[in-house]
């Protein structure tokens, strides 16, 4: 392990399957982070349920605490106490660690008329600009200046207006939605992102007394209100986590019940996995799925919701590595999301990736190897790929996986996978 881990956690995976059993998915990371940011809009005590115990939630909690809030998580219940007096600033060390911190910009401007947020840098997804966030907020009356690596926004009173997004950006839609809740007049966000996490955020805002209509569609209308109040909310379940178990099943074969999963949030994925030969049906509290020993290849294209989520892509590329035939994968949301491909190739996968495309030729079996997790979902993809790899796969930098999964290793083991967390040296 020595040179591999360098003190980081490592996940050891051995060829496994067929899987069998039941797992439960946790709340959606990409929902709860935005809902936590939305609590900044009004002082008081908030209670959130179905909150995953993951690093990103702790970091967002830390960000709220630096501004003056108090957060406590017990089990899956997160309590946030938002005070009257706060420091509306997101410092460099936290934004650099977690890019999603940018979503505090909208709520801070709405509540305090000012915000100071470190400019997010690039990450393994490539360059991720925030121009659409800023342009939309400017259209609502905010003036921005940038100095010493920070964006500073100021506004007397946010004004409702019509904002047309150039691309249905998830983060820009969320920032504008939160800014609009207490703006003067009506805001219409057109070409809005339609992800289920946005509808969940709108449900939370409405529980706070906001008047948001159309979230989950391309046109969101927000009638600004004068007052809000704290709220309680149960976060929707994580569709990417559910997808991870489905893909694990596809790679190892077998059958499993995934409690808490929302098949209505994963329709395109279910359709693709069914095309590949899996059987998936809704249950009273989630879904049941079965996979044959070998799946068929299909072509895949990522798109904003309701298209196939870009966050599923590393998992699906891993799934194609052992499917029968050739699959072409096209990335339409982010520029540089193929880093994990080199790691899969080290495990014996036959993948040619260039620009936005990857051509995956299925091989009979992968070959276990030491690999490194580049980010949350790609890390999880390498772990499940290990289920279909002869011998042992050691996934280092496994702390990336903890950012988004409460207990990936435990849940896969619950399904009978031979996987364990090995402490780094
Ligand atoms: C969110 C998710 C991420 C997911 C992504 C797309 C969170 C914490 N993260 O990220 O897991 O992969 O949605 O489903 O919820 N863009 C611009 N200018 C902007 C904003 C975005 O050019 O101002 C571009 C991005 O570079 C990217 C595309 O728009 O190419 C989509 O990005 P966006 O939907 O904003 O993703 P995030 O909200 O950052």
CSV table of C-alpha atoms in Angstrom, one decimal, residues 37-213:
chain,number,residue,atom,x,y,z
A,37,UNK,CA,-27.5,27.6,1.4
A,38,UNK,CA,-31.2,28.7,1.1
A,39,UNK,CA,-31.5,28.7,4.9
A,40,UNK,CA,-29.3,31.8,4.8
A,41,UNK,CA,-32.3,33.7,3.4
A,42,UNK,CA,-34.0,34.1,6.8
A,43,UNK,CA,-33.0,33.8,10.5
A,44,UNK,CA,-34.3,31.0,12.7
A,45,UNK,CA,-34.1,27.2,13.2
A,46,UNK,CA,-34.3,24.9,10.2
A,47,UNK,CA,-34.7,21.1,10.4
A,48,UNK,CA,-33.6,19.0,7.4
A,49,UNK,CA,-34.2,15.2,7.2
A,50,UNK,CA,-32.8,12.5,5.0
A,51,UNK,CA,-29.5,14.4,5.1
A,52,UNK,CA,-26.5,12.2,4.0
A,53,UNK,CA,-23.5,12.0,6.4
A,54,UNK,CA,-20.9,13.0,3.8
A,55,UNK,CA,-17.9,15.4,3.6
A,56,UNK,CA,-19.7,17.9,1.4
A,57,UNK,CA,-22.5,18.4,3.9
A,58,UNK,CA,-19.9,18.9,6.7
A,59,UNK,CA,-18.1,21.5,4.5
A,60,UNK,CA,-21.3,23.4,3.6
A,61,UNK,CA,-22.0,23.3,7.4
A,62,UNK,CA,-18.6,24.7,8.0
A,63,UNK,CA,-19.2,27.5,5.5
A,64,UNK,CA,-22.5,28.4,7.2
A,65,UNK,CA,-20.8,28.4,10.6
A,66,UNK,CA,-18.0,30.7,9.4
A,67,UNK,CA,-20.8,33.1,8.5
A,68,UNK,CA,-22.2,32.8,12.0
A,69,UNK,CA,-24.7,30.0,11.8
A,70,UNK,CA,-24.7,26.8,14.0
A,71,UNK,CA,-25.3,23.4,12.5
A,72,UNK,CA,-25.8,20.0,14.2
A,73,UNK,CA,-26.2,16.7,12.5
A,74,UNK,CA,-27.6,13.7,14.4
A,75,UNK,CA,-28.2,10.7,12.2
A,76,UNK,CA,-29.9,12.0,9.1
A,77,UNK,CA,-31.3,15.1,10.8
A,78,UNK,CA,-29.5,18.4,10.3
A,79,UNK,CA,-30.5,21.4,12.4
A,80,UNK,CA,-29.3,24.8,11.2
A,81,UNK,CA,-29.7,27.9,13.4
A,82,UNK,CA,-29.3,31.0,11.3
A,83,UNK,CA,-28.7,34.2,13.4
A,84,UNK,CA,-29.7,37.8,12.6
A,85,UNK,CA,-26.2,39.1,12.3
A,86,UNK,CA,-23.9,37.3,9.8
A,87,UNK,CA,-20.7,37.8,7.8
A,88,UNK,CA,-21.8,37.4,4.2
A,89,UNK,CA,-18.5,35.9,3.0
A,90,UNK,CA,-17.5,32.6,1.5
A,91,UNK,CA,-13.7,32.3,2.0
A,92,UNK,CA,-11.1,30.9,-0.4
A,93,UNK,CA,-10.3,27.7,1.5
A,94,UNK,CA,-13.9,26.5,1.5
A,95,UNK,CA,-14.9,27.5,-2.0
A,96,UNK,CA,-11.6,26.0,-3.3
A,97,UNK,CA,-12.5,22.7,-1.5
A,98,UNK,CA,-16.1,22.7,-2.7
A,99,UNK,CA,-17.1,24.5,-5.7
A,100,UNK,CA,-20.8,24.2,-4.9
A,101,UNK,CA,-20.2,26.9,-2.3
A,102,UNK,CA,-21.0,29.5,-5.0
A,103,UNK,CA,-24.7,28.9,-4.4
A,104,UNK,CA,-24.5,31.1,-1.3
A,105,UNK,CA,-24.2,34.1,-3.6
A,106,UNK,CA,-27.9,34.4,-4.4
A,107,UNK,CA,-29.2,34.0,-0.8
A,108,UNK,CA,-26.6,36.4,0.7
A,109,UNK,CA,-27.4,39.1,-1.8
A,110,UNK,CA,-31.1,38.6,-1.2
A,111,UNK,CA,-30.7,38.9,2.6
A,112,UNK,CA,-27.9,41.3,3.1
A,113,UNK,CA,-27.6,43.2,-0.2
A,114,UNK,CA,-24.0,42.3,-0.2
A,115,UNK,CA,-21.8,39.2,-0.6
A,116,UNK,CA,-18.1,38.4,-0.9
A,117,UNK,CA,-17.3,35.1,-2.4
A,118,UNK,CA,-14.0,33.6,-3.5
A,119,UNK,CA,-13.9,33.0,-7.3
A,120,UNK,CA,-14.2,29.3,-7.8
A,121,UNK,CA,-11.2,27.7,-9.7
A,122,UNK,CA,-11.2,24.8,-12.1
A,123,UNK,CA,-11.5,21.2,-11.1
A,124,UNK,CA,-11.5,17.7,-12.6
A,125,UNK,CA,-14.5,18.6,-14.6
A,126,UNK,CA,-12.4,21.2,-16.4
A,127,UNK,CA,-13.0,24.9,-16.5
A,128,UNK,CA,-16.3,25.8,-14.8
A,129,UNK,CA,-17.3,29.4,-15.4
A,130,UNK,CA,-19.9,31.3,-13.4
A,131,UNK,CA,-20.7,33.9,-16.0
A,132,UNK,CA,-24.4,32.9,-16.2
A,133,UNK,CA,-24.8,33.2,-12.4
A,134,UNK,CA,-23.3,36.7,-12.5
A,135,UNK,CA,-25.1,38.0,-15.6
A,136,UNK,CA,-28.5,36.9,-14.3
A,137,UNK,CA,-27.9,38.6,-10.9
A,138,UNK,CA,-26.7,41.7,-12.7
A,139,UNK,CA,-30.0,41.7,-14.6
A,140,UNK,CA,-31.7,41.7,-11.2
A,141,UNK,CA,-29.7,44.8,-10.2
A,142,UNK,CA,-26.5,43.6,-8.6
A,143,UNK,CA,-23.2,45.3,-9.3
A,144,UNK,CA,-20.1,43.1,-9.1
A,145,UNK,CA,-16.4,43.9,-8.7
A,146,UNK,CA,-13.6,41.4,-8.6
A,147,UNK,CA,-10.4,41.9,-6.6
A,148,UNK,CA,-7.8,39.7,-4.8
A,149,UNK,CA,-9.6,36.6,-6.0
A,150,UNK,CA,-13.0,37.5,-4.6
A,151,UNK,CA,-16.2,38.6,-6.3
A,152,UNK,CA,-18.0,41.3,-4.4
A,153,UNK,CA,-21.7,41.9,-5.1
A,154,UNK,CA,-23.8,44.8,-3.9
A,155,UNK,CA,-27.5,45.7,-4.5
A,156,UNK,CA,-29.9,48.1,-2.9
A,157,UNK,CA,-32.9,45.8,-3.5
A,158,UNK,CA,-33.0,42.9,-6.0
A,159,UNK,CA,-35.6,43.5,-8.7
A,160,UNK,CA,-37.6,40.8,-10.4
A,161,UNK,CA,-37.0,40.6,-14.1
A,162,UNK,CA,-37.0,38.0,-16.9
A,163,UNK,CA,-33.7,36.1,-17.2
A,164,UNK,CA,-33.0,33.9,-20.1
A,165,UNK,CA,-30.2,31.4,-19.5
A,166,UNK,CA,-27.9,30.6,-22.4
A,167,UNK,CA,-27.7,27.0,-21.1
A,168,UNK,CA,-29.8,25.3,-18.4
A,169,UNK,CA,-27.1,25.5,-15.8
A,170,UNK,CA,-28.1,23.9,-12.5
A,171,UNK,CA,-26.0,26.3,-10.3
A,172,UNK,CA,-27.1,29.4,-12.1
A,173,UNK,CA,-30.8,28.4,-11.9
A,174,UNK,CA,-30.4,27.8,-8.2
A,175,UNK,CA,-28.6,31.1,-7.5
A,176,UNK,CA,-31.2,33.1,-9.4
A,177,UNK,CA,-34.1,31.2,-7.8
A,178,UNK,CA,-32.8,31.9,-4.3
A,179,UNK,CA,-32.1,35.5,-5.2
A,180,UNK,CA,-35.6,36.0,-6.6
A,181,UNK,CA,-37.5,34.8,-3.6
A,182,UNK,CA,-37.5,38.1,-1.8
A,183,UNK,CA,-36.9,40.4,-4.8
A,184,UNK,CA,-39.3,43.2,-5.6
A,185,UNK,CA,-41.8,42.0,-8.2
A,186,UNK,CA,-41.8,38.8,-10.3
A,187,UNK,CA,-38.7,37.0,-11.7
A,188,UNK,CA,-39.0,34.6,-14.6
A,189,UNK,CA,-36.1,32.2,-15.2
A,190,UNK,CA,-36.3,30.9,-18.8
A,191,UNK,CA,-34.3,27.9,-20.1
A,192,UNK,CA,-34.0,27.0,-16.4
A,193,UNK,CA,-32.4,23.6,-15.4
A,194,UNK,CA,-35.1,21.0,-14.7
A,195,UNK,CA,-33.2,18.7,-12.4
A,196,UNK,CA,-35.3,17.1,-9.6
A,197,UNK,CA,-32.9,18.8,-7.1
A,198,UNK,CA,-34.1,22.2,-8.3
A,199,UNK,CA,-37.7,21.2,-7.8
A,200,UNK,CA,-36.7,20.0,-4.3
A,201,UNK,CA,-35.1,23.4,-3.6
A,202,UNK,CA,-38.2,25.1,-4.7
A,203,UNK,CA,-40.3,22.9,-2.4
A,204,UNK,CA,-38.1,24.0,0.5
A,205,UNK,CA,-38.3,27.7,-0.5
A,206,UNK,CA,-42.1,27.4,-0.7
A,207,UNK,CA,-42.2,25.8,2.7
A,208,UNK,CA,-40.3,29.0,3.9
A,209,UNK,CA,-43.2,31.1,2.5
A,210,UNK,CA,-41.8,31.8,-1.0
A,211,UNK,CA,-44.0,31.8,-4.1
A,212,UNK,CA,-42.1,29.7,-6.7
A,213,UNK,CA,-44.0,28.1,-9.6
